[in-house]
CSV table of C-alpha atoms and ligand atoms in Angstrom, one decimal:
chain,number,residue,atom,x,y,z
K,557,MET,CA,142.0,91.4,25.6
K,558,PRO,CA,139.4,90.7,28.3
K,559,ASP,CA,138.2,94.5,30.3
K,560,LYS,CA,139.6,94.6,33.3
K,561,LEU,CA,138.1,93.9,36.1
K,562,ARG,CA,135.6,96.0,38.5
K,563,VAL,CA,136.5,96.1,41.8
K,564,GLY,CA,135.1,97.7,44.1
K,565,VAL,CA,137.0,98.7,47.5
K,566,ILE,CA,134.4,99.3,50.9
K,567,PHE,CA,135.8,101.0,53.8
K,568,GLY,CA,135.1,103.3,56.6
K,569,GLY,CA,131.9,102.2,58.3
K,570,ARG,CA,129.9,102.5,61.2
K,571,SER,CA,133.1,100.9,63.5
K,572,GLY,CA,135.4,101.8,66.3
K,573,GLU,CA,138.2,100.8,63.8
K,574,HIS,CA,137.0,103.1,61.0
K,575,GLU,CA,140.4,104.7,60.7
K,576,VAL,CA,142.2,101.6,60.6
K,577,SER,CA,140.4,100.4,57.8
K,578,LEU,CA,141.0,103.8,55.8
K,579,ARG,CA,144.9,103.1,56.3
K,580,SER,CA,143.9,99.5,55.5
K,581,ALA,CA,141.9,100.8,51.9
K,582,GLU,CA,144.1,102.9,51.0
K,583,SER,CA,147.2,100.6,50.8
K,584,VAL,CA,145.3,98.1,49.2
K,585,ILE,CA,143.7,100.7,46.2
K,586,ASN,CA,147.3,101.9,45.7
K,587,ALA,CA,148.3,98.5,45.0
K,588,LEU,CA,145.6,97.0,42.6
K,589,ASP,CA,147.6,96.6,39.8
K,590,ARG,CA,145.8,99.2,37.4
K,591,ASP,CA,146.7,96.9,34.1
K,592,LYS,CA,144.1,94.5,35.5
K,593,TYR,CA,141.8,96.1,37.8
K,594,GLU,CA,139.8,99.3,37.5
K,595,VAL,CA,139.0,100.8,41.1
K,596,VAL,CA,135.8,101.5,42.5
K,597,PRO,CA,136.3,103.3,45.9
K,598,ILE,CA,132.9,102.6,48.1
K,599,ALA,CA,133.5,104.8,51.4
K,600,ILE,CA,130.8,104.2,54.4
K,601,THR,CA,131.4,107.3,56.8
K,602,LYS,CA,131.1,107.0,60.6
K,603,GLN,CA,127.3,107.3,60.0
K,604,GLY,CA,126.9,104.9,57.9
K,605,LYS,CA,126.6,106.9,54.9
K,606,TRP,CA,127.8,105.5,51.4
K,607,LEU,CA,129.6,107.2,49.3
K,608,ALA,CA,131.6,107.2,46.2
K,609,SER,CA,133.7,110.1,43.9
K,610,SER,CA,132.6,110.9,40.4
K,611,GLU,CA,136.1,112.0,40.1
K,612,ALA,CA,138.4,109.0,39.2
K,613,THR,CA,141.4,110.6,41.0
K,614,ASN,CA,140.2,111.1,43.9
K,615,LEU,CA,140.4,107.4,44.7
K,616,LEU,CA,141.7,107.8,48.2
K,617,PRO,CA,139.8,106.8,51.0
K,618,ASN,CA,140.4,110.9,52.5
K,619,ALA,CA,139.8,112.6,49.5
K,620,VAL,CA,136.6,110.2,48.9
K,621,LEU,CA,135.3,111.1,52.3
K,622,GLU,CA,136.1,114.5,52.4
K,623,ARG,CA,135.3,115.6,48.2
K,624,ALA,CA,132.6,112.5,47.9
K,625,ASP,CA,129.8,114.1,46.3
K,626,GLN,CA,127.8,111.2,45.4
K,627,ARG,CA,125.8,108.6,47.1
K,628,VAL,CA,125.6,105.4,46.0
K,629,ALA,CA,124.1,101.9,47.1
K,630,ILE,CA,124.6,98.1,46.3
K,631,PHE,CA,121.4,96.2,45.2
K,632,SER,CA,120.6,93.3,47.1
K,633,ASP,CA,119.0,92.7,44.0
K,634,PRO,CA,121.3,90.2,41.9
K,635,THR,CA,119.5,90.8,38.8
K,636,GLU,CA,120.8,94.2,39.1
K,637,ARG,CA,124.7,93.3,40.2
K,638,GLY,CA,126.3,96.2,41.4
K,639,LEU,CA,126.5,99.9,42.2
K,640,ALA,CA,124.0,102.4,42.1
K,641,ARG,CA,125.1,106.0,41.8
K,642,PHE,CA,122.3,109.1,42.9
K,643,SER,CA,121.9,112.5,41.8
K,644,GLY,CA,121.8,115.4,43.3
K,645,ASP,CA,117.9,115.0,43.9
K,646,GLY,CA,118.4,111.6,45.6
K,647,LYS,CA,117.3,109.6,42.5
K,648,ALA,CA,119.0,106.9,41.7
K,649,GLY,CA,121.0,107.3,38.4
K,650,GLU,CA,123.3,105.4,36.8
K,651,ARG,CA,124.1,102.1,37.2
K,652,GLU,CA,127.3,99.9,37.2
K,653,SER,CA,128.4,96.2,37.2
K,654,LEU,CA,131.1,95.6,39.9
K,655,ASP,CA,132.9,92.5,39.4
K,656,VAL,CA,134.0,91.7,42.7
K,657,ILE,CA,134.0,93.7,45.9
K,658,ILE,CA,136.8,94.0,48.6
K,659,PRO,CA,135.6,94.8,51.9
K,660,VAL,CA,138.1,96.2,53.6
K,661,LEU,CA,136.0,97.0,56.8
K,662,HIS,CA,137.5,95.8,60.2
K,663,GLY,CA,135.1,95.6,63.4
K,664,THR,CA,131.3,96.2,63.8
K,665,HIS,CA,129.5,96.1,60.7
K,666,GLY,CA,132.3,94.8,58.4
K,667,GLU,CA,134.1,92.2,59.8
K,668,ASP,CA,131.4,90.6,61.6
K,669,GLY,CA,129.0,89.1,58.6
K,670,THR,CA,126.6,91.8,57.8
K,671,ILE,CA,128.3,93.2,55.1
K,672,GLN,CA,128.8,89.7,53.4
K,673,GLY,CA,125.2,89.1,54.4
K,674,LEU,CA,124.8,92.3,52.1
K,675,LEU,CA,127.1,91.0,49.5
K,676,GLU,CA,125.5,87.2,49.5
K,677,MET,CA,121.9,88.9,48.8
K,678,ALA,CA,123.7,90.9,45.9
K,679,ASP,CA,125.7,87.5,44.3
K,680,VAL,CA,128.9,89.8,44.0
K,681,PRO,CA,132.2,87.4,44.5
K,682,TYR,CA,133.9,89.0,47.9
K,683,VAL,CA,137.3,88.6,49.3
K,684,GLY,CA,137.4,86.8,52.2
K,685,CYS,CA,135.6,85.1,54.9
K,686,GLY,CA,131.8,84.5,54.5
K,687,VAL,CA,128.7,85.4,56.9
K,688,LEU,CA,129.2,82.4,59.4
K,689,ALA,CA,133.0,82.8,59.4
K,690,SER,CA,132.9,86.5,59.9
K,691,ALA,CA,130.3,86.2,62.0
K,692,VAL,CA,132.1,83.7,64.7
K,693,GLY,CA,135.3,85.3,64.3
K,694,MET,CA,133.7,88.2,65.6
K,695,ASP,CA,132.1,86.6,68.5
K,696,LYS,CA,134.9,85.5,71.0
K,697,ILE,CA,132.6,83.1,72.8
K,698,VAL,CA,131.6,80.7,70.2
K,699,MET,CA,134.6,81.2,68.5
K,700,LYS,CA,136.2,79.7,71.7
K,701,ARG,CA,133.6,77.2,71.9
K,702,LEU,CA,134.4,76.1,68.2
K,703,PHE,CA,138.1,75.8,69.1
K,704,ARG,CA,137.8,74.0,71.7
K,705,GLU,CA,135.2,71.3,69.7
K,706,ALA,CA,138.0,70.9,67.2
K,707,GLY,CA,140.5,70.1,70.2
K,708,LEU,CA,142.2,73.4,69.7
K,709,PRO,CA,144.1,74.4,72.7
K,710,ILE,CA,142.8,77.4,74.2
K,711,VAL,CA,142.7,79.4,77.3
K,712,GLU,CA,140.2,78.7,80.0
K,713,PHE,CA,137.2,81.2,80.2
K,714,THR,CA,134.1,81.9,81.4
K,715,HIS,CA,131.4,84.0,80.3
K,716,PHE,CA,128.1,85.7,81.2
K,717,LEU,CA,125.3,88.4,80.1
K,718,ARG,CA,125.4,91.8,81.2
K,719,THR,CA,122.0,91.4,82.1
K,720,GLN,CA,123.3,88.7,84.5
K,721,TRP,CA,126.2,90.6,85.8
K,722,GLU,CA,123.7,93.9,86.7
K,723,ALA,CA,121.2,91.4,88.5
K,724,ASN,CA,124.1,89.8,90.5
K,725,PRO,CA,127.1,91.8,90.7
K,726,LYS,CA,128.7,89.4,93.8
K,727,GLN,CA,127.6,86.2,92.5
K,728,ILE,CA,128.7,86.2,88.8
K,729,GLU,CA,132.0,87.7,90.3
K,730,SER,CA,132.9,85.0,92.6
K,731,CYS,CA,132.1,82.4,90.1
K,732,VAL,CA,134.6,84.1,88.0
K,733,ILE,CA,137.0,84.3,90.8
K,734,GLU,CA,136.4,80.5,91.5
K,735,GLU,CA,136.7,79.7,88.4
K,736,ILE,CA,139.1,81.6,86.4
K,737,GLY,CA,141.0,83.4,89.6
K,738,PHE,CA,143.3,86.0,89.2
K,739,PRO,CA,145.2,87.6,86.8
K,740,CYS,CA,142.1,87.5,84.5
K,741,PHE,CA,141.5,88.9,81.2
K,742,VAL,CA,137.9,90.6,80.7
K,743,LYS,CA,136.4,91.3,77.5
K,744,PRO,CA,133.0,92.6,75.3
K,745,ALA,CA,132.7,88.9,73.4
K,746,ASN,CA,131.9,91.2,70.2
K,747,LEU,CA,134.7,94.1,69.3
K,748,GLY,CA,138.4,94.3,68.7
K,749,SER,CA,141.7,96.4,68.9
K,750,SER,CA,141.7,95.4,72.5
K,751,VAL,CA,138.6,97.9,73.3
K,752,GLY,CA,136.5,97.4,76.3
K,753,ILE,CA,139.7,94.7,77.3
K,754,SER,CA,141.2,95.3,81.2
K,755,LYS,CA,143.6,92.6,82.9
K,756,ALA,CA,141.8,92.6,87.1
K,757,MET,CA,144.8,91.4,89.4
K,758,ASP,CA,141.9,91.5,92.6
K,759,SER,CA,138.1,91.9,93.7
K,760,LYS,CA,137.9,95.3,93.1
K,761,SER,CA,139.5,95.7,89.6
K,762,LEU,CA,137.7,92.8,88.8
K,763,ASP,CA,134.6,94.8,89.2
K,764,ALA,CA,135.8,97.9,87.0
K,765,ALA,CA,136.9,95.9,84.3
K,766,ILE,CA,133.6,94.3,84.3
K,767,ALA,CA,132.0,97.7,84.1
K,768,LEU,CA,134.5,98.4,81.2
K,769,ALA,CA,133.6,95.3,79.2
K,770,ALA,CA,129.4,95.8,79.8
K,771,ASN,CA,129.8,99.4,77.7
K,772,PHE,CA,130.7,97.8,75.0
K,773,ASP,CA,128.6,94.0,74.4
K,774,ARG,CA,125.7,92.6,76.0
K,775,LYS,CA,127.8,89.4,76.4
K,776,ILE,CA,131.1,89.2,78.3
K,777,ILE,CA,134.3,86.7,78.9
K,778,VAL,CA,136.6,86.6,81.0
K,779,GLU,CA,139.8,84.4,80.6
K,780,ARG,CA,143.0,83.3,83.0
K,781,GLY,CA,145.5,85.8,82.2
K,782,VAL,CA,148.9,84.0,80.6
K,783,ASP,CA,152.2,85.4,80.7
K,784,ALA,CA,153.4,84.5,76.7
K,785,ARG,CA,154.8,85.4,73.8
K,786,GLU,CA,152.3,86.4,71.5
K,787,ILE,CA,152.2,85.0,68.2
K,788,GLU,CA,150.7,85.2,64.5
K,789,VAL,CA,150.1,83.4,61.4
K,790,SER,CA,148.5,84.6,58.4
K,791,VAL,CA,146.3,82.1,56.7
K,792,LEU,CA,145.2,82.4,53.2
K,793,GLY,CA,142.7,80.1,50.8
K,794,ASN,CA,139.3,78.8,50.6
K,795,ASP,CA,139.0,74.6,50.8
K,796,SER,CA,142.7,73.9,51.2
K,797,PRO,CA,144.0,77.0,53.5
K,798,ILE,CA,148.3,77.7,53.0
K,799,ALA,CA,149.5,79.4,56.4
K,800,SER,CA,152.5,81.8,56.3
K,801,LEU,CA,155.7,82.4,58.6
K,802,PRO,CA,154.8,83.2,61.9
K,803,GLY,CA,155.2,86.1,63.2
K,804,GLU,CA,155.3,87.6,66.9
K,805,ILE,CA,154.0,91.0,68.4
K,806,ILE,CA,156.7,92.1,71.2
K,807,PRO,CA,154.9,94.9,73.2
K,808,GLN,CA,157.6,97.7,74.1
K,809,THR,CA,155.8,100.0,77.1
K,810,ALA,CA,152.1,98.8,77.9
K,811,GLU,CA,151.2,95.9,80.0
K,812,PHE,CA,149.6,94.1,77.1
K,813,TYR,CA,148.7,94.5,73.6
K,814,ASP,CA,146.0,97.6,73.8
K,815,TYR,CA,144.8,99.9,71.7
K,816,LYS,CA,147.1,102.1,72.2
K,817,ALA,CA,150.4,100.0,71.4
K,818,LYS,CA,148.1,98.7,68.5
K,819,TYR,CA,148.1,102.6,66.8
K,820,VAL,CA,148.6,105.1,68.9
K,821,ASP,CA,152.2,104.6,69.8
K,822,ALA,CA,154.2,103.8,66.8
K,823,ASN,CA,157.0,102.9,69.2
K,824,GLY,CA,154.5,100.3,71.3
K,825,ALA,CA,155.3,97.0,69.9
K,826,ARG,CA,157.5,95.4,67.8
K,827,LEU,CA,157.0,93.0,64.7
K,828,ALA,CA,159.6,90.2,64.9
K,829,ILE,CA,159.1,88.3,61.2
K,830,PRO,CA,159.5,85.7,60.9
K,831,ALA,CA,159.2,84.9,65.0
K,832,GLU,CA,161.9,82.9,66.5
K,833,LEU,CA,161.1,79.8,66.8
K,834,THR,CA,162.2,76.1,66.3
K,835,GLU,CA,161.1,74.2,63.1
K,836,ALA,CA,158.8,71.7,64.8
K,837,ARG,CA,157.7,74.8,66.6
K,838,THR,CA,156.8,76.6,63.2
K,839,ALA,CA,155.4,73.5,61.9
K,840,GLU,CA,153.2,73.3,64.3
K,841,ILE,CA,151.7,76.6,64.9
K,842,GLN,CA,150.9,76.6,61.0
K,843,GLN,CA,148.9,73.5,61.2
K,844,LEU,CA,147.0,74.5,64.3
K,845,ALA,CA,146.6,77.9,62.3
K,846,ILE,CA,145.3,75.9,59.6
K,847,ARG,CA,143.0,74.2,61.8
K,848,ALA,CA,141.7,77.1,63.8
K,849,PHE,CA,140.8,78.5,60.3
K,850,GLN,CA,138.7,75.6,59.1
K,851,ALA,CA,137.1,75.2,62.9
K,852,ILE,CA,134.8,78.3,62.1
K,853,ASP,CA,134.7,77.6,58.2
K,854,GLY,CA,137.1,80.6,56.6
K,855,SER,CA,137.6,81.0,53.3
K,856,GLY,CA,139.9,84.1,51.5
K,857,LEU,CA,142.1,85.1,54.1
K,858,GLY,CA,142.1,85.4,58.3
K,859,ARG,CA,144.9,86.0,60.9
K,860,VAL,CA,144.9,83.4,63.8
K,861,ASP,CA,146.7,84.4,67.0
K,862,PHE,CA,148.4,82.6,69.3
K,863,PHE,CA,149.8,82.5,73.2
K,864,LEU,CA,153.4,80.5,73.3
K,865,GLU,CA,153.2,80.9,77.4
K,866,ARG,CA,156.9,81.5,79.2
K,867,GLY,CA,157.0,78.3,81.6
K,868,THR,CA,154.8,75.7,80.4
K,869,GLU,CA,155.8,77.0,77.0
K,870,ARG,CA,151.6,75.4,76.2
K,871,LEU,CA,150.8,76.9,72.5
K,872,LEU,CA,147.2,78.0,73.1
K,873,VAL,CA,145.0,79.6,69.8
K,874,ASN,CA,144.0,82.9,71.3
K,875,GLU,CA,141.9,84.2,68.3
K,876,ILE,CA,141.0,84.7,64.5
K,877,ASN,CA,140.5,88.1,63.0
K,878,THR,CA,138.9,87.5,60.0
K,879,MET,CA,139.7,91.2,58.2
K,880,PRO,CA,143.0,92.1,60.0
K,881,GLY,CA,144.8,94.9,59.7
K,882,PHE,CA,146.3,95.4,55.9
K,883,THR,CA,148.1,98.4,55.7
K,884,SER,CA,151.3,97.4,53.5
K,885,ILE,CA,153.5,97.3,57.3
K,886,SER,CA,150.5,95.1,58.5
K,887,MET,CA,151.5,91.9,60.4
K,888,TYR,CA,149.3,89.7,57.9
K,889,PRO,CA,151.3,90.8,54.5
K,890,LYS,CA,154.5,91.4,56.3
K,891,LEU,CA,153.9,87.6,56.7
K,892,TRP,CA,153.2,86.9,53.5
K,893,GLU,CA,155.7,88.8,52.0
K,894,ALA,CA,158.5,86.9,54.5
K,895,SER,CA,156.6,83.6,52.9
K,896,GLY,CA,157.3,84.4,49.0
K,897,ILE,CA,154.1,86.2,48.4
K,898,GLY,CA,154.1,90.1,47.8
K,899,TYR,CA,151.5,92.4,48.3
K,900,GLY,CA,150.1,93.0,45.3
K,901,GLN,CA,150.6,89.1,44.5
K,902,LEU,CA,148.7,88.7,47.7
K,903,ILE,CA,145.8,91.1,46.9
K,904,ASP,CA,145.5,89.3,43.2
K,905,ARG,CA,145.3,85.2,45.3
K,906,LEU,CA,142.4,87.1,47.2
K,907,ILE,CA,140.5,88.6,44.2
K,908,GLU,CA,141.2,84.9,42.7
K,909,MET,CA,140.0,83.2,46.0
K,910,ALA,CA,136.3,85.5,45.7
K,911,PHE,CA,136.0,84.3,42.5
K,912,GLU,CA,136.7,80.7,43.4
K,913,ARG,CA,134.3,80.7,46.5
K,914,HIS,CA,131.6,82.5,44.5
K,915,ARG,CA,131.6,79.6,41.4
K,916,GLU,CA,131.9,76.6,43.8
K,917,LYS,CA,128.8,78.2,46.1
K,918,SER,CA,127.1,78.7,42.4
K,919,ARG,CA,127.4,75.1,42.0
K,920,ASN,CA,124.8,74.4,44.7
K,921,VAL,CA,121.3,73.2,43.8
K,922,THR,CA,118.8,75.9,44.5
K,923,SER,CA,115.4,74.5,43.7
K,924,TYR,CA,114.0,71.4,43.1
K,925,GLU,CA,110.8,71.0,41.2
H,1402,ADP,N1,144.1,85.5,78.3
H,1402,ADP,C1,144.6,86.5,77.8
H,1402,ADP,N2,146.1,86.6,79.1
H,1402,ADP,C2,147.2,87.1,78.3
H,1402,ADP,N3,146.8,88.4,77.4
H,1402,ADP,C3,145.9,88.6,76.8
H,1402,ADP,C4,144.9,87.3,77.0
H,1402,ADP,N4,144.0,88.4,76.4
H,1402,ADP,C5,144.0,89.3,76.1
H,1402,ADP,N5,145.5,89.4,76.3
H,1402,ADP,C6,146.1,90.8,75.4
H,1402,ADP,O1,145.0,91.5,75.3
H,1402,ADP,C7,145.4,91.3,73.7
H,1402,ADP,C8,144.1,91.8,73.4
H,1402,ADP,O2,143.2,90.9,73.2
H,1402,ADP,P1,142.2,89.6,72.3
H,1402,ADP,O3,141.6,89.2,73.2
H,1402,ADP,O4,143.7,89.5,71.3
H,1402,ADP,O5,141.6,90.8,71.5
H,1402,ADP,P2,141.5,92.1,70.2
H,1402,ADP,O6,140.1,91.3,69.6
H,1402,ADP,O7,141.1,93.2,70.9
H,1402,ADP,O8,142.3,92.1,69.6
H,1402,ADP,C9,146.2,90.5,73.4
H,1402,ADP,O9,146.8,90.8,72.2
H,1402,ADP,C10,147.3,90.2,74.3
H,1402,ADP,O10,148.0,91.2,74.9
H,1403,MG,MG1,144.0,90.5,69.0
């Protein structure tokens, strides 16, 4: 009987989605089958400190954050392969190996390729998308350009730099009005959870919307506002990905699926799983989801979000999330559950996929003498 796999679960992080990550990680840690896995929870505080608990009983995210007594680091040196625990005087003490890592981090420094870069350097298999797909999935402008290049239907958009707008706001705003018109959605290019996003109805609200988005990113994207149903699909796999049944987000109160509807107000939105769609529509959406995943060179998992425009019945790919919400009641795992893959089994598959991707990459020749 081989030893249990040692699974590092990294959560928290220097991100606006820190709290969401704690919730996702709690579900993942609770679901990891202890007959197969030994769990090593690793917290990153909002300040960026890496902590672990020395006691196996304090496994859950809040306990690790509140009671963690040990600072840890991942070695970027692959010959060390794993985690270093620091003693009280700051000296690196015990080393422990990790077989695989699940970075349950949402948003900045987690979903954007940065932690993936560290894990590539360390040569540890990890769950989810690699550096490129993560970075691209985080940047709404680059992502949409790749979708367009792959022939996927997307909403009309334009983009500019914060410095361009600051230098010449009137000119930027009249270009936006000419190219996109009203209503439009103004977004920081690299963020998530609807932070910094607003809907503009006229020039005055456009100016305020750009000013808001400009607080969060140096790049700003403006899209035509569509009146649409919001459909989401889960994708799973590496080179031959599969798509789940689609689900639908039905906002109950907010004008759009904003931060409050996502995380604050439990009644802010309702999930319809599966979404009410014809079989043909379902198949079409699943195909588009797989193509969107492949367009960014995705691996492991991704949730692809669509607009189904009312009136025209046009399907538009809105975005891909490479580390979607992962609590047991989140859309990503719920869609797999409805498609026949339970939460625990889903985590097993994602871990297998991490090893598969690592093996596949290890086949590359890296020196030629
Ligand atoms: N072009 C658009 N037309 C209509 N609604 C939009 C548009 N873009 C975004 N929204 C609304 O804003 C929400 C958040 O936008 P999204 O692009 O998905 O950003 P995030 O990465 O923060 O989830 C969407 O779920 C939708 O409700
Ligand atoms: Mg979204």
